[in-house]
PDB file of C-alpha atoms in Angstrom:
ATOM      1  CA  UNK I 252      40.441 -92.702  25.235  1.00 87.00           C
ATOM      2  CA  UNK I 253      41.315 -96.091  26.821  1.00 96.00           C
ATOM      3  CA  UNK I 254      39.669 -99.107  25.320  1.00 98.00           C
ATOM      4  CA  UNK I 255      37.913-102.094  27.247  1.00 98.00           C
ATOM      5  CA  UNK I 256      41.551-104.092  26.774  1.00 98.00           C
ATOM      6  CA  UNK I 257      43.662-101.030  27.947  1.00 98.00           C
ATOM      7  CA  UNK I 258      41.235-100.725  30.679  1.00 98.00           C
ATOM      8  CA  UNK I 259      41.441-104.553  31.703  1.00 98.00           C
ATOM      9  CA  UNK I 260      45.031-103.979  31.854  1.00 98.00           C
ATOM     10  CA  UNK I 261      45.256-100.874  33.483  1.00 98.00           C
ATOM     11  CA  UNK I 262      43.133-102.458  36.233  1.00 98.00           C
ATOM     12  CA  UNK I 263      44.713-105.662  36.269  1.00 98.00           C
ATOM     13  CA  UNK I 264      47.766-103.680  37.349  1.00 98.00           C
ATOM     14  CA  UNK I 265      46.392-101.596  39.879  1.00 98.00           C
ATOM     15  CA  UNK I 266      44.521-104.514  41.214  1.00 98.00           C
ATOM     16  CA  UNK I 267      48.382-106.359  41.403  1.00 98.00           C
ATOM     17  CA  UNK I 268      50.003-103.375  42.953  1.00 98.00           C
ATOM     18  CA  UNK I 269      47.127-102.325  45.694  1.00 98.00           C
ATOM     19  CA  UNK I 270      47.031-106.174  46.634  1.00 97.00           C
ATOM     20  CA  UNK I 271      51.135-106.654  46.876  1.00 97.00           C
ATOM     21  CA  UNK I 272      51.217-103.245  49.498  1.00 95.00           C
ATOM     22  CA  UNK I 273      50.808-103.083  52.913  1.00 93.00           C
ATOM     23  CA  UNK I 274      48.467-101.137  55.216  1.00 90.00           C
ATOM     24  CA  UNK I 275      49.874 -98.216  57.128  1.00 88.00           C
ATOM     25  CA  UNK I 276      50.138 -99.098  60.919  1.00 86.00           C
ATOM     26  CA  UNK I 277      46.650 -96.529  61.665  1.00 92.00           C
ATOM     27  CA  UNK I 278      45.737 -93.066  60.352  1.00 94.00           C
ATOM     28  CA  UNK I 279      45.742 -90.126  62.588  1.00 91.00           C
ATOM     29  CA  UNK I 280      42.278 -89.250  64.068  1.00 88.00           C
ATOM     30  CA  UNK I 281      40.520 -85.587  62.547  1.00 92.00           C
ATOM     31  CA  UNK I 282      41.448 -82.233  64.183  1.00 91.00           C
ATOM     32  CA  UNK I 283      37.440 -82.620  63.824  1.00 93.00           C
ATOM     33  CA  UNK I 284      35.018 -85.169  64.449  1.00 95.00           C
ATOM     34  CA  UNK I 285      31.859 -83.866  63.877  1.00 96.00           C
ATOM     35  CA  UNK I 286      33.424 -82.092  60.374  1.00 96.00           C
ATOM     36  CA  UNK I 287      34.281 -85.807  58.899  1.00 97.00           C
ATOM     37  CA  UNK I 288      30.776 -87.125  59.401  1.00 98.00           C
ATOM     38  CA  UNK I 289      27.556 -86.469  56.701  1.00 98.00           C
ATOM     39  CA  UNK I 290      24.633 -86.584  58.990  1.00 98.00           C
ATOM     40  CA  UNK I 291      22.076 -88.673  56.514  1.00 98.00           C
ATOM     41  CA  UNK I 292      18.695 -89.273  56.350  1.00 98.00           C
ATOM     42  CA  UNK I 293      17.617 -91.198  53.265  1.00 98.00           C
ATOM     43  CA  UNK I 294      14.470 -93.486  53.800  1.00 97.00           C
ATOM     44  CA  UNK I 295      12.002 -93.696  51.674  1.00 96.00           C
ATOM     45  CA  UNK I 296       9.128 -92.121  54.368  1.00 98.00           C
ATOM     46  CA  UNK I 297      11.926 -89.397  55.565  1.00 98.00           C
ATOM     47  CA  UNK I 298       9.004 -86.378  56.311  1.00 98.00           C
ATOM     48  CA  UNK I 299       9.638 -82.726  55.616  1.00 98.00           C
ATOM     49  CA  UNK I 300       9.420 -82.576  59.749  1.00 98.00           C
ATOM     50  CA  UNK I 301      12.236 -85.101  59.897  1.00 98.00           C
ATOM     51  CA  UNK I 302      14.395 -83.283  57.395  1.00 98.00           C
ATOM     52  CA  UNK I 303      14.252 -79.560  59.202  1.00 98.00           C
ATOM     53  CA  UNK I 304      15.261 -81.874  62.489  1.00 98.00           C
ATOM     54  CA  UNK I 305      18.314 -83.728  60.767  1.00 98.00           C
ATOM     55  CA  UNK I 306      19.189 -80.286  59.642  1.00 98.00           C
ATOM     56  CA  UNK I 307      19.050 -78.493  62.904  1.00 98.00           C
ATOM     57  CA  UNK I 308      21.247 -81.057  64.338  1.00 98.00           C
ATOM     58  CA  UNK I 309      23.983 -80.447  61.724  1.00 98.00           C
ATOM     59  CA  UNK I 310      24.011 -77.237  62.529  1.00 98.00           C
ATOM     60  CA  UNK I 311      24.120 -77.896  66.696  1.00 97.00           C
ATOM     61  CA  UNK I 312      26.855 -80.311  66.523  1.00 96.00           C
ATOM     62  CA  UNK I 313      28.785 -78.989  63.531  1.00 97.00           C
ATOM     63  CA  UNK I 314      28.175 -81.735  60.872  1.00 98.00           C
ATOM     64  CA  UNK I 315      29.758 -81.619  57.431  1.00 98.00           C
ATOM     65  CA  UNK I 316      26.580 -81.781  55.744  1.00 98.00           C
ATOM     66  CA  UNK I 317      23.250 -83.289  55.617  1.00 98.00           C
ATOM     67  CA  UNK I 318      22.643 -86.236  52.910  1.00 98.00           C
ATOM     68  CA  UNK I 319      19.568 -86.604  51.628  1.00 98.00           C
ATOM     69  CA  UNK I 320      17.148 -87.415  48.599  1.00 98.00           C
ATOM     70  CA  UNK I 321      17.228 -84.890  46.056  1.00 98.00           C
ATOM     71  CA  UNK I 322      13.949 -83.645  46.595  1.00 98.00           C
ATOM     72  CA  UNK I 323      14.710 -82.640  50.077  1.00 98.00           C
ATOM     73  CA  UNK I 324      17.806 -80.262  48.466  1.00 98.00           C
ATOM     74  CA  UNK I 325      15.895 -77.668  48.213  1.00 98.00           C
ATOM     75  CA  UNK I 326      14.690 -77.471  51.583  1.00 98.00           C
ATOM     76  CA  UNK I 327      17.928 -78.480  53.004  1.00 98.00           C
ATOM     77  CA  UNK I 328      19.943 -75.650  51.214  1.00 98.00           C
ATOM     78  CA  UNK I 329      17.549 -73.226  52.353  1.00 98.00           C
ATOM     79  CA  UNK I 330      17.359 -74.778  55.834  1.00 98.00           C
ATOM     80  CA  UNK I 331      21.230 -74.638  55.925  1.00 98.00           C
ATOM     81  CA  UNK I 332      21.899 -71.409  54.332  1.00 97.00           C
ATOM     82  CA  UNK I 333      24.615 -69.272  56.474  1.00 96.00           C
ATOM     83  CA  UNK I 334      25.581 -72.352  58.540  1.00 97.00           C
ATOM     84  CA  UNK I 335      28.671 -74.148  58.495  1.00 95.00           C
ATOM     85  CA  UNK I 336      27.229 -76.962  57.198  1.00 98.00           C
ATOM     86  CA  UNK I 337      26.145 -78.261  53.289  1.00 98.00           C
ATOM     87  CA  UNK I 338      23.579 -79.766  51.699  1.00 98.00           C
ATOM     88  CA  UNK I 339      24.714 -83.329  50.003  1.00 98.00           C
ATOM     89  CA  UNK I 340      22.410 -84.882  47.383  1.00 98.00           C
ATOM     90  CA  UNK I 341      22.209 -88.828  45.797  1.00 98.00           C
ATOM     91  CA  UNK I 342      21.865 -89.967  43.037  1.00 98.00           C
ATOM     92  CA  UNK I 343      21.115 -92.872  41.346  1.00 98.00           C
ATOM     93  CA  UNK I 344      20.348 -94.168  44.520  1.00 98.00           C
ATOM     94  CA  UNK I 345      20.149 -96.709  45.658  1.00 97.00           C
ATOM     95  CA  UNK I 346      20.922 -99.146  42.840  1.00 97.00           C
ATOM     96  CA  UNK I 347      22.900 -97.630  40.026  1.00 98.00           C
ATOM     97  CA  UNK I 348      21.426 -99.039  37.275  1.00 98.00           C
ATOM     98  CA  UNK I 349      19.910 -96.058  35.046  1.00 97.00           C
ATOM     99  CA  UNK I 350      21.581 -94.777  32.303  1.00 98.00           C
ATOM    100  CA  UNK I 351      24.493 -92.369  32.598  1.00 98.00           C
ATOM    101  CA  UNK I 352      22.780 -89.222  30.927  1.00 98.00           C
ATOM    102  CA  UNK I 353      19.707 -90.230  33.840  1.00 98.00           C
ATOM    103  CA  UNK I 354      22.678 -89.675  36.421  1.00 98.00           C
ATOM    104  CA  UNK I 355      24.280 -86.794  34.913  1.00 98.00           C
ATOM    105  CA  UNK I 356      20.035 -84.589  34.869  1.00 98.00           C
ATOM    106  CA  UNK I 357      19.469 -85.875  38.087  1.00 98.00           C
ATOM    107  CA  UNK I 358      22.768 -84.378  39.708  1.00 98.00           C
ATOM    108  CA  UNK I 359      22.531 -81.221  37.421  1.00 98.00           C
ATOM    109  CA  UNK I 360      19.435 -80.832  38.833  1.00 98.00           C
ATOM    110  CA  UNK I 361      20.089 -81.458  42.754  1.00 98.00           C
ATOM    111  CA  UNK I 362      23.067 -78.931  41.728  1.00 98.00           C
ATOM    112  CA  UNK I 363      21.055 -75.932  40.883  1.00 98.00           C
ATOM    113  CA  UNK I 364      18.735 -76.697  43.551  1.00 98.00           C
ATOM    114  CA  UNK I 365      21.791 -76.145  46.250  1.00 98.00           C
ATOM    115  CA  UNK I 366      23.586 -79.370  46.183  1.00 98.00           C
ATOM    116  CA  UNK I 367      27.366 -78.786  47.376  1.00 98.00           C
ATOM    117  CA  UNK I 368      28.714 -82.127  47.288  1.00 98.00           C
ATOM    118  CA  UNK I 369      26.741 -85.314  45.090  1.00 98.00           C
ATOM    119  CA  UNK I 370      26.924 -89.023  45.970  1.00 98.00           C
ATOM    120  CA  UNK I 371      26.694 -91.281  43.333  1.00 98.00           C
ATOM    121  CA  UNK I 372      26.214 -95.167  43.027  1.00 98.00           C
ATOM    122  CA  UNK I 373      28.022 -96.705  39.782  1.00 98.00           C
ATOM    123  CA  UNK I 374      26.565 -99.252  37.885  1.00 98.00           C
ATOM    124  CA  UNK I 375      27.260-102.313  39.503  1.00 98.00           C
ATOM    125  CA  UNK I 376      26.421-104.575  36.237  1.00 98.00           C
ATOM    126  CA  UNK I 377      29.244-102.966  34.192  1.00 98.00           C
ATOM    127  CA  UNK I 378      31.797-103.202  37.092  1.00 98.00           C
ATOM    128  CA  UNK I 379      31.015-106.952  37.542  1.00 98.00           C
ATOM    129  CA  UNK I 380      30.777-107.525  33.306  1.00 98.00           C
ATOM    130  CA  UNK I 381      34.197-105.514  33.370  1.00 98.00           C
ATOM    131  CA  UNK I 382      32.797-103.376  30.871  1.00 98.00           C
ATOM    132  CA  UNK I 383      34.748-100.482  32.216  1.00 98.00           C
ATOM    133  CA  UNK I 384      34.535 -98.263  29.046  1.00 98.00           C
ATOM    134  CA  UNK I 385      30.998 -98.595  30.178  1.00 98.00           C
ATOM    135  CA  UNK I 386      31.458 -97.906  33.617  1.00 98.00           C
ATOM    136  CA  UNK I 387      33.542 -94.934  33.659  1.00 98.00           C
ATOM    137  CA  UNK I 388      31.558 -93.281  31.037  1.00 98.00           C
ATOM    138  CA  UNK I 389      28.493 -93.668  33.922  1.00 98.00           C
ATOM    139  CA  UNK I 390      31.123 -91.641  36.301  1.00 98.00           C
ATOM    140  CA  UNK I 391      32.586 -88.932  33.790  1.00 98.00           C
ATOM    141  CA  UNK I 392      29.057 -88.023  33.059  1.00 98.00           C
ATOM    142  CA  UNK I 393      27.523 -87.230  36.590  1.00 98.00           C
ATOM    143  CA  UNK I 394      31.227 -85.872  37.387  1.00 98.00           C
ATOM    144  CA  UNK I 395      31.110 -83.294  34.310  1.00 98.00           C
ATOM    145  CA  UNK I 396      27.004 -82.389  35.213  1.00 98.00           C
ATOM    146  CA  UNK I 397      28.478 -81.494  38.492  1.00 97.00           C
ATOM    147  CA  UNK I 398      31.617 -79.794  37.766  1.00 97.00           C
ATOM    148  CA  UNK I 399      33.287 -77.890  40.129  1.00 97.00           C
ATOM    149  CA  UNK I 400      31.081 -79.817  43.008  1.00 98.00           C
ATOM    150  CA  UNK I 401      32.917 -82.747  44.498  1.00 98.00           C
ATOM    151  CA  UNK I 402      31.674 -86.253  43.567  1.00 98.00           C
ATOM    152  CA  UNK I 403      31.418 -89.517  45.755  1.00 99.00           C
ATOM    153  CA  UNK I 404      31.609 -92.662  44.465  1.00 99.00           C
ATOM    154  CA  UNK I 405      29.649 -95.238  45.663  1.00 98.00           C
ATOM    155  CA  UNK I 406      30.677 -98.791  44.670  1.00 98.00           C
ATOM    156  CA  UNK I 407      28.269-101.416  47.118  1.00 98.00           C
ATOM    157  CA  UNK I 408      31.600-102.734  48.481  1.00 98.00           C
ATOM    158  CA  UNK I 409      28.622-105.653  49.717  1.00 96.00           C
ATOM    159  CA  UNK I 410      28.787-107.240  46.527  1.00 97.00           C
ATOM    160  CA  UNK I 411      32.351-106.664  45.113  1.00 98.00           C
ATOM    161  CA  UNK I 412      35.650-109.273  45.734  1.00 98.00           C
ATOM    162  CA  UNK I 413      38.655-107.290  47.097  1.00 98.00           C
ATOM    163  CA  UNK I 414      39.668-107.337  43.131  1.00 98.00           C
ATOM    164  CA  UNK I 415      36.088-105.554  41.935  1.00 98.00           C
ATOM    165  CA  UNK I 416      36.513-102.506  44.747  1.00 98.00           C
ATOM    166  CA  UNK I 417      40.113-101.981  43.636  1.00 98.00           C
ATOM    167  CA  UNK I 418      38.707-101.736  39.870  1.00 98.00           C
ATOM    168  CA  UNK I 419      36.041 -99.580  40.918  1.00 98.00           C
ATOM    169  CA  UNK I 420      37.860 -97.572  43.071  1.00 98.00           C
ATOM    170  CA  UNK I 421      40.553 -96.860  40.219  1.00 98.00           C
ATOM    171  CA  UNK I 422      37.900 -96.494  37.309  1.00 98.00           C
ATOM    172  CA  UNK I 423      36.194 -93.432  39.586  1.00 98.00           C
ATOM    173  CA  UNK I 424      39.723 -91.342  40.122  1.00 98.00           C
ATOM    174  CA  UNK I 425      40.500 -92.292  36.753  1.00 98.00           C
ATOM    175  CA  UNK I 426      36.993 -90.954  36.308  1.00 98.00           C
ATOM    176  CA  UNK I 427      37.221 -87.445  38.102  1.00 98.00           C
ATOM    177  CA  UNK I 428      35.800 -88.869  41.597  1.00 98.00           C
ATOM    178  CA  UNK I 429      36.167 -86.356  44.789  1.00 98.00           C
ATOM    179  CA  UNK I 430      35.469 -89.458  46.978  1.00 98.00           C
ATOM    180  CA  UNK I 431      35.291 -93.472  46.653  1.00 98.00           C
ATOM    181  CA  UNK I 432      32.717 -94.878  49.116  1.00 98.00           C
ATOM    182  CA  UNK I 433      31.713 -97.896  50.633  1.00 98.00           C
ATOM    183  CA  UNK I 434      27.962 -98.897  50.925  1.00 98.00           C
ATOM    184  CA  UNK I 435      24.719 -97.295  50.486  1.00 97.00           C
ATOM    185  CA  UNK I 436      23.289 -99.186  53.220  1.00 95.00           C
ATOM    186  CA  UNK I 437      20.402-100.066  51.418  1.00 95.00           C
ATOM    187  CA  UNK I 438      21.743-103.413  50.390  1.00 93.00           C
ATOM    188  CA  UNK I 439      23.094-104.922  53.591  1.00 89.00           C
ATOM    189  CA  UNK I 440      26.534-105.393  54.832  1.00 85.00           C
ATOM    190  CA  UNK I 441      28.414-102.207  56.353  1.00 91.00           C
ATOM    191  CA  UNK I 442      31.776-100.072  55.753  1.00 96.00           C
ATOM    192  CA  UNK I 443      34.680-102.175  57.561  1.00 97.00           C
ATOM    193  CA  UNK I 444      38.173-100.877  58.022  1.00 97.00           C
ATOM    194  CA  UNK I 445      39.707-103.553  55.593  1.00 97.00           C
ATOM    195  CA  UNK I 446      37.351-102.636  52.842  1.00 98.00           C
ATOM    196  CA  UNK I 447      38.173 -98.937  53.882  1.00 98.00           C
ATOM    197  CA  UNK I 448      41.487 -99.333  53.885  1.00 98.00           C
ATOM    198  CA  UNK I 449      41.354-101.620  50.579  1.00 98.00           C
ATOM    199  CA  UNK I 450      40.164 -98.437  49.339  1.00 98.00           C
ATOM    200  CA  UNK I 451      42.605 -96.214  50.577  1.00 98.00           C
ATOM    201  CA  UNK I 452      45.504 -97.775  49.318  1.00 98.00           C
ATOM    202  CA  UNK I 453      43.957 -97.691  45.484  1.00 98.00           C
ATOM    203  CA  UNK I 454      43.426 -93.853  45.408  1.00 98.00           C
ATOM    204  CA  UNK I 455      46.326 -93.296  47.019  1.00 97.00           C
ATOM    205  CA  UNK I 456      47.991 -92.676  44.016  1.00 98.00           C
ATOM    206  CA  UNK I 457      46.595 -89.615  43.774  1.00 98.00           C
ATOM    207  CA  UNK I 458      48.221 -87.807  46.482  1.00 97.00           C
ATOM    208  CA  UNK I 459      45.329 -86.996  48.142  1.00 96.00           C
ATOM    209  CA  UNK I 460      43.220 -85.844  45.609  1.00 98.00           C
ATOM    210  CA  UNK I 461      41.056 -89.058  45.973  1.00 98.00           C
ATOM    211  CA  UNK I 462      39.368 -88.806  49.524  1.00 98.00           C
ATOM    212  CA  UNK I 463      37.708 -91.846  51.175  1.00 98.00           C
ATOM    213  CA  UNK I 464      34.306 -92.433  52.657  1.00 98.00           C
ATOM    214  CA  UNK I 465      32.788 -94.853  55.071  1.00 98.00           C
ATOM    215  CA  UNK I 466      29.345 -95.618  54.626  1.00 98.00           C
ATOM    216  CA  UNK I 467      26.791 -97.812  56.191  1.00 97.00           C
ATOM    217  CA  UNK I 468      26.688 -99.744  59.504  1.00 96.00           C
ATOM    218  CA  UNK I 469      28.425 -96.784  61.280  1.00 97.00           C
ATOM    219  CA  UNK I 470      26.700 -96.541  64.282  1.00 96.00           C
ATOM    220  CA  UNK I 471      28.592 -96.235  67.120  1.00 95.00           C
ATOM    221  CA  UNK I 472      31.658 -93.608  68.536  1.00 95.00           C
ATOM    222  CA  UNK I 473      33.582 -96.615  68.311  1.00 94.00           C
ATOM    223  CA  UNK I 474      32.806 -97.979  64.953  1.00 96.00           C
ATOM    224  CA  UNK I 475      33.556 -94.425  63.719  1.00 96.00           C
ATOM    225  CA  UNK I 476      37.174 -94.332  65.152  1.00 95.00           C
ATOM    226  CA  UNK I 477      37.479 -97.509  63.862  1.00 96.00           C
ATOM    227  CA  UNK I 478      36.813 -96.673  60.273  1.00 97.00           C
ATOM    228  CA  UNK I 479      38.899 -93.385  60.603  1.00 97.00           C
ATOM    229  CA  UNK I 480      41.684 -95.064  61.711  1.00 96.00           C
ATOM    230  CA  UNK I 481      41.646 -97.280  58.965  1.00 97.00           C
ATOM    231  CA  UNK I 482      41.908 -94.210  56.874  1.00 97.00           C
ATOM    232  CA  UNK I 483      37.724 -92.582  56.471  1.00 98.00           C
ATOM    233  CA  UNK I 484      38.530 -89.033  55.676  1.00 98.00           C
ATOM    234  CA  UNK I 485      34.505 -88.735  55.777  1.00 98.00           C
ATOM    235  CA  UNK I 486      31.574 -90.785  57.724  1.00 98.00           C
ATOM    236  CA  UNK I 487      28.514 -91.061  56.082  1.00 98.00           C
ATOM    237  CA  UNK I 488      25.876 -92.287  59.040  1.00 98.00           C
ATOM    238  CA  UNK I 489      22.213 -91.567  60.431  1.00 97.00           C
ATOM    239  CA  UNK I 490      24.013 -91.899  63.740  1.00 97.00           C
ATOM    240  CA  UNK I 491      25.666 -88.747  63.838  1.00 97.00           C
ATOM    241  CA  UNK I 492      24.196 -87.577  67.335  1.00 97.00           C
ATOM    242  CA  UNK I 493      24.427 -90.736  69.086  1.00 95.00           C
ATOM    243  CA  UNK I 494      28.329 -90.483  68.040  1.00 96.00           C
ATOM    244  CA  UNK I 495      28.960 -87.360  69.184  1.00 94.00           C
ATOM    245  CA  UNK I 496      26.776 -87.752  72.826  1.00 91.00           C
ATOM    246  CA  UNK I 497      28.892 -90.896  72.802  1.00 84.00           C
ATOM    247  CA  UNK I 498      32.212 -89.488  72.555  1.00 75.00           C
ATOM    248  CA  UNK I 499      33.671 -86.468  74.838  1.00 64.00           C
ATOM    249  CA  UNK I 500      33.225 -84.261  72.877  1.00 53.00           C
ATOM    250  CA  UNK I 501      30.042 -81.962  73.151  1.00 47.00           C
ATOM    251  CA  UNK I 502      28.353 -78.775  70.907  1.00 48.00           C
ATOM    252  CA  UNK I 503      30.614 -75.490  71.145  1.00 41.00           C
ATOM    253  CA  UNK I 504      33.766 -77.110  72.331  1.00 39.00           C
ATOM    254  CA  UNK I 505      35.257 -78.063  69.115  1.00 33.00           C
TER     255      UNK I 505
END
């Protein structure tokens, strides 16, 4: 087990190394739109009503998987059951700040009521304090309480320097993470492509095993390209259906 001073400089190195390399030219766009974006719905007066609709839409226009509140999992999973599409829960959302064992029942639970993927937010005080004994401990845990079901990071790129996402982004793969992600959107600010591909180029490292999602502010067919080109392998957005209508692509013909 690293301490805080092999962590500092472990980071300090990836931090030196992801800021010395270069982005690639553009990534590729998805044999799949629609499968790269989680269609979301997380407001705080989201109805039951709303919830079937989001639902029904992933299912019309072949969304990866609805993200909600993990009180709507159950419904969702039931909702979603036979479909092509999954239900995705949050947790610790939106701020990060409870204690890792807090995390680690609340995903457990969204994970035996259906959950098949979890999005997490990391506690933002021990990432900025550099306490990062601290901060992947908060990861490990919700990582193991879900175990086998991938696990998004979310690190509330909003607040970090360029040196703070690379930290957090190699603390969560170092960690276990499925995904690093952007924003929660509850906070202001929005995914870019340099934070995006910022992001990229830490996990990269592992080969692939460390996926990246864009999150927050994604509103637009355009603004979606632009994040995927940047190297999004997934789109979290609310805007799922204006994105699709927008681009020429329509239900049934992908």
């Amino acid at each position: 087990m690293r301490s805080n001073e092999d962590w500092k400089a472990a980071v300090k190195a990836k931090i030196d190394e992801v800021l010395a390399s270069a982005n690639p030219a553009e990534y590729p766009p998805p044999a799949s739109l629609p499968a790269t974006i989680d269609h979301t719905l997380l407001k705080p007066d989201a109805t039951p009503a709303q919830i079937n609709a989001l639902c029904d839409e992933a299912i019309e226009y072949g969304f990866k998987s609805c993200c909600v509140n993990g009180s709507y999992i159950p419904q969702v999973a039931e909702r979603l059951q036979g479909t092509g599409a999954i239900p995705c829960a949050v947790v610790g959302f939106p701020l990060g700040a409870m204690k890792p064992s807090v995390k680690a029942f609340e995903a457990q639970e969204a994970v035996r009521d259906g959950a098949k993927e979890v999005d997490m937010v990391l506690h933002i005080g021990h990432l900025k304090s550099r306490d990062y004994v601290c901060l992947y401990a908060d990861i490990e845990a919700v990582v193991g309480a879900c175990s086998p079901i991938p696990v998004k990071v979310i690190l509330e790129t909003v607040f970090l320097t360029d040196e703070e996402k690379i930290a957090a982004s190699f603390v969560a793969a170092e960690a276990g993470a499925a995904f690093v992600k952007t924003c929660t959107g509850f906070a202001g600010g929005a995914a870019s492509p340099g934070d995006v591909a910022l992001l990229k180029r830490t996990v990269a490292y592992k080969d692939g095993a460390v996926l990246v999602k864009a999150s927050a502010g994604v509103r637009t067919y355009e603004k979606c390209l632009e994040v995927i080109k940047a190297g999004a392998d997934r789109v979290g957005t609310s805007s799922g259906v204006a994105i699709m209508e927008k681009s020429d692509l329509v239900p049934g013909s992908y």
